[in-house]
Amino acid sequence: MKKFINYLKKNPIIALSLIFIIICFLCAIFAPIVAPYNYDETDFSSPLSPPSLKNIFGTDQLSRDIFSRMIFALRISLFVGIVPTTINLFIGAIIGTISGLSNKRIDNILMRFTDLGLSFPFMILAMAIIYNLGSSMKSMILALVVFGWTSTARIIRAQTKFIKNNSYIDAAKIMEVSKFRMIFKHILPNMKSTLFVLYTMSIPQTILAEAGLSFLGFGAQPPLTSLGVMVANGRTFLFEAPWLSIAPGIFIMLISLSFNFLGDGLRDFYGLGGADI
């Protein structure tokens, strides 16, 4: 821990990114306390008002405070960023390790299935799933998970093939350790740095995917809102009240950059090469 703190002191951008991410999570958790207004509070007295001391990011067409809605929207955006990424990491890690430990036939079957998932255009597949199942949080998470694990599986497979040549894996095989135990006791614990870096670098991709789907109308539905939904709702007033889309758009950019900077920093801290990640 002390080594990581010293690393952060030498890399202020990574430290600021970590602080910003922590602040975002705290704001999302304590949104009713942090937000000056409720996310759906309306008074119709000042629709489309520009940024001011009372409303630092202005108001929308229903006089709702943009800043307050962004704080509450963080809950959905971070939830959609964290949950599918966690599921994808788990599925990708299991399939990747099984593929790396298995014989050539099973390895080829799993990797061809992975290649099939990588070949699908993500946005088209996601929109097709959400369109057929209906716009909801469950549909969006399913769309982000269906083939979202594929790139992780390929990276973990490569790491597994490298690790399984170590002597302690040979010893575990001699002791007839089950494949399940070998995966969770010997393989995955020895690539935790890779998994952690993959996790932090996959979260912004999922957040941006959610924002893109929401912008196209396939995201969270009222009364729920997300940063992507706010950007989409503001495009109608883009020339009349640009702050409706600009403020949440900049927020999406800052969150994505922070996670990317943190992921790059962790990769350098653990000494992982770009080819591995």
Short mmCIF file of C-alpha atoms in Angstrom, two decimals:
data_model
loop_
_atom_site.label_atom_id
_atom_site.label_comp_id
_atom_site.label_asym_id
_atom_site.label_seq_id
_atom_site.Cartn_x
_atom_site.Cartn_y
_atom_site.Cartn_z
CA MET A 1 0.00 0.00 0.00
CA LYS A 2 2.84 2.37 0.88
CA LYS A 3 4.48 1.62 -2.47
CA PHE A 4 1.25 2.47 -4.29
CA ILE A 5 0.86 5.75 -2.37
CA ASN A 6 4.41 6.73 -3.32
CA TYR A 7 3.58 5.85 -6.93
CA LEU A 8 0.53 8.15 -6.78
CA LYS A 9 2.68 10.99 -5.42
CA LYS A 10 4.94 10.69 -8.46
CA ASN A 11 1.96 10.55 -10.85
CA PRO A 12 -0.50 13.35 -9.96
CA ILE A 13 -2.78 12.69 -12.96
CA ILE A 14 -3.42 9.14 -11.76
CA ALA A 15 -3.93 10.37 -8.20
CA LEU A 16 -6.42 13.02 -9.37
CA SER A 17 -8.22 10.40 -11.46
CA LEU A 18 -8.56 8.11 -8.44
CA ILE A 19 -9.81 11.00 -6.28
CA PHE A 20 -12.36 12.00 -8.94
CA ILE A 21 -13.62 8.41 -9.20
CA ILE A 22 -14.00 8.18 -5.42
CA ILE A 23 -15.88 11.50 -5.38
CA CYS A 24 -18.22 10.23 -8.13
CA PHE A 25 -19.01 7.08 -6.16
CA LEU A 26 -19.62 9.07 -2.98
CA CYS A 27 -21.89 11.50 -4.84
CA ALA A 28 -23.83 8.60 -6.35
CA ILE A 29 -24.23 6.86 -2.98
CA PHE A 30 -25.23 10.01 -1.12
CA ALA A 31 -27.07 11.67 -4.00
CA PRO A 32 -30.08 12.82 -1.89
CA ILE A 33 -27.66 14.61 0.43
CA VAL A 34 -25.25 16.01 -2.18
CA ALA A 35 -27.82 17.17 -4.76
CA PRO A 36 -29.36 20.57 -3.92
CA TYR A 37 -32.70 19.52 -5.45
CA ASN A 38 -34.49 16.27 -6.16
CA TYR A 39 -33.85 14.90 -9.65
CA ASP A 40 -37.50 15.34 -10.71
CA GLU A 41 -38.28 18.51 -8.77
CA THR A 42 -40.01 21.05 -11.03
CA ASP A 43 -41.48 24.51 -10.51
CA PHE A 44 -41.87 25.69 -14.15
CA SER A 45 -40.62 29.14 -13.12
CA SER A 46 -37.33 29.13 -15.04
CA PRO A 47 -37.29 26.64 -17.91
CA LEU A 48 -34.06 26.42 -19.93
CA SER A 49 -32.33 28.94 -17.69
CA PRO A 50 -28.55 29.24 -18.24
CA PRO A 51 -25.98 28.32 -15.57
CA SER A 52 -26.19 30.56 -12.52
CA LEU A 53 -25.40 30.58 -8.79
CA LYS A 54 -28.79 28.99 -8.10
CA ASN A 55 -28.44 26.35 -10.83
CA ILE A 56 -24.75 25.94 -11.60
CA PHE A 57 -25.41 23.89 -14.76
CA GLY A 58 -28.71 25.56 -15.64
CA THR A 59 -32.17 23.99 -15.87
CA ASP A 60 -33.99 21.90 -18.46
CA GLN A 61 -37.31 22.49 -20.21
CA LEU A 62 -39.19 21.53 -17.02
CA SER A 63 -37.08 23.80 -14.80
CA ARG A 64 -35.33 20.80 -13.27
CA ASP A 65 -31.82 21.46 -11.96
CA ILE A 66 -29.25 19.89 -14.32
CA PHE A 67 -26.60 19.45 -11.63
CA SER A 68 -28.99 17.57 -9.33
CA ARG A 69 -30.12 15.32 -12.17
CA MET A 70 -26.50 14.58 -13.06
CA ILE A 71 -25.76 13.50 -9.48
CA PHE A 72 -28.71 11.09 -9.51
CA ALA A 73 -27.87 9.99 -13.07
CA LEU A 74 -24.45 8.92 -11.81
CA ARG A 75 -26.16 6.09 -9.95
CA ILE A 76 -27.45 4.53 -13.16
CA SER A 77 -24.29 5.19 -15.20
CA LEU A 78 -21.96 3.74 -12.55
CA PHE A 79 -24.30 0.82 -11.87
CA VAL A 80 -24.39 -0.05 -15.57
CA GLY A 81 -20.62 0.43 -15.71
CA ILE A 82 -19.85 -1.78 -12.71
CA VAL A 83 -22.35 -4.67 -12.90
CA PRO A 84 -21.89 -5.79 -16.55
CA THR A 85 -18.13 -5.30 -16.27
CA THR A 86 -18.01 -7.51 -13.18
CA ILE A 87 -20.08 -10.22 -14.88
CA ASN A 88 -17.98 -10.00 -18.06
CA LEU A 89 -14.74 -10.26 -16.08
CA PHE A 90 -15.98 -13.33 -14.22
CA ILE A 91 -17.24 -15.10 -17.36
CA GLY A 92 -14.16 -14.14 -19.39
CA ALA A 93 -11.80 -15.28 -16.62
CA ILE A 94 -13.50 -18.67 -16.29
CA ILE A 95 -13.69 -19.35 -20.04
CA GLY A 96 -10.14 -18.06 -20.58
CA THR A 97 -8.63 -20.24 -17.85
CA ILE A 98 -10.58 -23.34 -18.93
CA SER A 99 -9.46 -22.77 -22.52
CA GLY A 100 -5.85 -22.25 -21.48
CA LEU A 101 -5.77 -25.39 -19.35
CA SER A 102 -7.71 -27.67 -21.71
CA ASN A 103 -6.55 -29.81 -24.61
CA LYS A 104 -6.32 -28.45 -28.13
CA ARG A 105 -9.83 -29.55 -29.15
CA ILE A 106 -11.67 -27.84 -26.28
CA ASP A 107 -9.38 -24.82 -26.61
CA ASN A 108 -10.27 -24.45 -30.29
CA ILE A 109 -14.02 -24.81 -29.61
CA LEU A 110 -13.98 -22.14 -26.89
CA MET A 111 -11.82 -19.76 -28.90
CA ARG A 112 -13.91 -20.12 -32.06
CA PHE A 113 -16.99 -19.30 -29.99
CA THR A 114 -15.09 -16.30 -28.61
CA ASP A 115 -14.16 -15.21 -32.14
CA LEU A 116 -17.83 -15.48 -33.08
CA GLY A 117 -18.71 -13.05 -30.31
CA LEU A 118 -15.94 -10.66 -31.32
CA SER A 119 -17.16 -10.64 -34.92
CA PHE A 120 -20.61 -9.23 -34.06
CA PRO A 121 -20.97 -5.41 -34.31
CA PHE A 122 -21.68 -4.54 -30.68
CA MET A 123 -24.12 -1.65 -31.12
CA ILE A 124 -26.25 -3.47 -33.69
CA LEU A 125 -26.42 -6.60 -31.53
CA ALA A 126 -27.20 -4.59 -28.38
CA MET A 127 -29.96 -2.60 -30.09
CA ALA A 128 -31.48 -5.80 -31.48
CA ILE A 129 -31.54 -7.40 -28.02
CA ILE A 130 -33.04 -4.34 -26.32
CA TYR A 131 -35.55 -3.80 -29.12
CA ASN A 132 -36.86 -7.37 -28.83
CA LEU A 133 -36.84 -7.52 -25.02
CA GLY A 134 -38.00 -3.95 -24.44
CA SER A 135 -36.07 -0.96 -23.05
CA SER A 136 -35.18 -1.68 -19.43
CA MET A 137 -32.16 -1.98 -17.16
CA LYS A 138 -32.27 -5.79 -17.38
CA SER A 139 -32.28 -5.68 -21.18
CA MET A 140 -29.37 -3.25 -21.26
CA ILE A 141 -27.28 -5.32 -18.85
CA LEU A 142 -28.02 -8.44 -20.88
CA ALA A 143 -27.00 -6.65 -24.08
CA LEU A 144 -23.72 -5.56 -22.48
CA VAL A 145 -22.98 -9.06 -21.16
CA VAL A 146 -23.92 -11.35 -24.09
CA PHE A 147 -20.53 -11.06 -25.80
CA GLY A 148 -18.86 -8.47 -23.58
CA TRP A 149 -16.58 -11.10 -22.00
CA THR A 150 -14.86 -12.15 -25.24
CA SER A 151 -11.81 -9.86 -25.20
CA THR A 152 -11.20 -10.67 -21.52
CA ALA A 153 -11.35 -14.40 -22.28
CA ARG A 154 -8.63 -14.14 -24.92
CA ILE A 155 -6.30 -12.17 -22.63
CA ILE A 156 -6.85 -14.54 -19.69
CA ARG A 157 -6.28 -17.55 -21.97
CA ALA A 158 -2.88 -16.17 -22.98
CA GLN A 159 -1.97 -15.50 -19.35
CA THR A 160 -3.12 -19.00 -18.34
CA LYS A 161 -0.96 -20.66 -21.00
CA PHE A 162 2.02 -18.76 -19.61
CA ILE A 163 1.28 -19.54 -15.95
CA LYS A 164 0.54 -23.25 -16.46
CA ASN A 165 4.20 -23.83 -17.42
CA ASN A 166 5.32 -22.94 -13.89
CA SER A 167 6.53 -25.68 -11.55
CA TYR A 168 3.80 -25.20 -8.94
CA ILE A 169 1.15 -26.02 -11.59
CA ASP A 170 3.03 -29.23 -12.43
CA ALA A 171 3.09 -30.04 -8.71
CA ALA A 172 -0.66 -29.44 -8.47
CA LYS A 173 -1.23 -31.80 -11.42
CA ILE A 174 0.91 -34.49 -9.78
CA MET A 175 -1.18 -34.13 -6.63
CA GLU A 176 -4.28 -34.60 -8.82
CA VAL A 177 -5.76 -31.22 -7.89
CA SER A 178 -9.12 -30.72 -9.62
CA LYS A 179 -9.32 -28.26 -12.49
CA PHE A 180 -11.85 -26.16 -10.54
CA ARG A 181 -9.51 -25.85 -7.56
CA MET A 182 -6.53 -25.20 -9.81
CA ILE A 183 -8.35 -22.31 -11.48
CA PHE A 184 -9.45 -20.58 -8.27
CA LYS A 185 -6.49 -21.46 -6.05
CA HIS A 186 -3.51 -21.36 -8.39
CA ILE A 187 -4.29 -19.68 -11.74
CA LEU A 188 -6.54 -16.68 -11.06
CA PRO A 189 -4.77 -15.54 -7.84
CA ASN A 190 -1.53 -15.31 -9.81
CA MET A 191 -3.02 -12.98 -12.40
CA LYS A 192 -4.95 -10.69 -10.04
CA SER A 193 -2.97 -7.66 -11.21
CA THR A 194 -4.01 -8.36 -14.82
CA LEU A 195 -7.64 -8.85 -13.76
CA PHE A 196 -7.62 -5.61 -11.78
CA VAL A 197 -6.19 -3.62 -14.68
CA LEU A 198 -8.67 -5.19 -17.11
CA TYR A 199 -11.50 -4.32 -14.75
CA THR A 200 -10.60 -0.64 -14.41
CA MET A 201 -10.06 -0.26 -18.15
CA SER A 202 -13.32 -2.03 -19.07
CA ILE A 203 -15.57 0.14 -16.89
CA PRO A 204 -15.25 3.30 -19.07
CA GLN A 205 -15.97 1.23 -22.20
CA THR A 206 -19.20 0.00 -20.61
CA ILE A 207 -20.16 3.50 -19.45
CA LEU A 208 -19.62 4.85 -22.97
CA ALA A 209 -21.61 1.93 -24.42
CA GLU A 210 -24.48 2.73 -22.07
CA ALA A 211 -24.29 6.41 -23.03
CA GLY A 212 -24.38 5.50 -26.73
CA LEU A 213 -27.38 3.19 -26.31
CA SER A 214 -29.18 5.78 -24.17
CA PHE A 215 -28.51 8.47 -26.77
CA LEU A 216 -30.21 6.26 -29.37
CA GLY A 217 -33.21 5.72 -27.09
CA PHE A 218 -32.33 2.22 -25.87
CA GLY A 219 -31.21 3.19 -22.38
CA ALA A 220 -32.84 3.92 -19.05
CA GLN A 221 -36.50 4.88 -19.29
CA PRO A 222 -38.36 7.55 -17.26
CA PRO A 223 -38.54 8.13 -14.36
CA LEU A 224 -34.95 6.79 -14.30
CA THR A 225 -32.24 8.84 -15.93
CA SER A 226 -28.58 8.43 -16.79
CA LEU A 227 -25.91 10.72 -18.17
CA GLY A 228 -26.47 9.28 -21.66
CA VAL A 229 -30.22 9.88 -21.39
CA MET A 230 -29.57 13.49 -20.35
CA VAL A 231 -27.34 14.05 -23.39
CA ALA A 232 -30.04 12.56 -25.63
CA ASN A 233 -32.81 14.66 -24.08
CA GLY A 234 -30.80 17.84 -24.55
CA ARG A 235 -30.21 17.44 -28.28
CA THR A 236 -33.66 18.94 -29.01
CA PHE A 237 -32.48 22.19 -27.41
CA LEU A 238 -28.86 21.99 -28.57
CA PHE A 239 -28.79 25.50 -30.04
CA GLU A 240 -31.26 27.08 -27.62
CA ALA A 241 -29.86 25.59 -24.39
CA PRO A 242 -26.61 23.71 -25.14
CA TRP A 243 -25.83 23.18 -21.45
CA LEU A 244 -28.47 20.43 -21.33
CA SER A 245 -26.19 18.14 -23.34
CA ILE A 246 -22.77 19.70 -22.77
CA ALA A 247 -22.72 19.34 -18.97
CA PRO A 248 -23.53 15.60 -18.80
CA GLY A 249 -21.40 15.00 -21.91
CA ILE A 250 -18.34 16.54 -20.24
CA PHE A 251 -19.09 14.50 -17.13
CA ILE A 252 -19.12 11.27 -19.17
CA MET A 253 -15.81 12.28 -20.72
CA LEU A 254 -14.21 13.03 -17.32
CA ILE A 255 -15.36 9.72 -15.81
CA SER A 256 -14.12 7.75 -18.81
CA LEU A 257 -10.76 9.53 -18.85
CA SER A 258 -10.34 9.02 -15.09
CA PHE A 259 -10.90 5.27 -15.34
CA ASN A 260 -8.59 5.05 -18.37
CA PHE A 261 -5.83 7.02 -16.62
CA LEU A 262 -6.24 4.82 -13.54
CA GLY A 263 -6.10 1.66 -15.65
CA ASP A 264 -2.96 2.87 -17.45
CA GLY A 265 -1.42 3.77 -14.10
CA LEU A 266 -2.16 0.36 -12.60
CA ARG A 267 -0.74 -1.33 -15.69
CA ASP A 268 2.52 0.59 -15.27
CA PHE A 269 2.53 0.05 -11.48
CA TYR A 270 2.22 -3.72 -11.85
CA GLY A 271 4.70 -3.72 -14.74
CA LEU A 272 2.30 -5.25 -17.28
CA GLY A 273 3.20 -4.76 -20.93
CA GLY A 274 0.81 -3.29 -23.50
CA ALA A 275 0.79 -6.56 -25.39
CA ASP A 276 -0.62 -8.33 -22.35
CA ILE A 277 -3.39 -5.81 -21.88
#
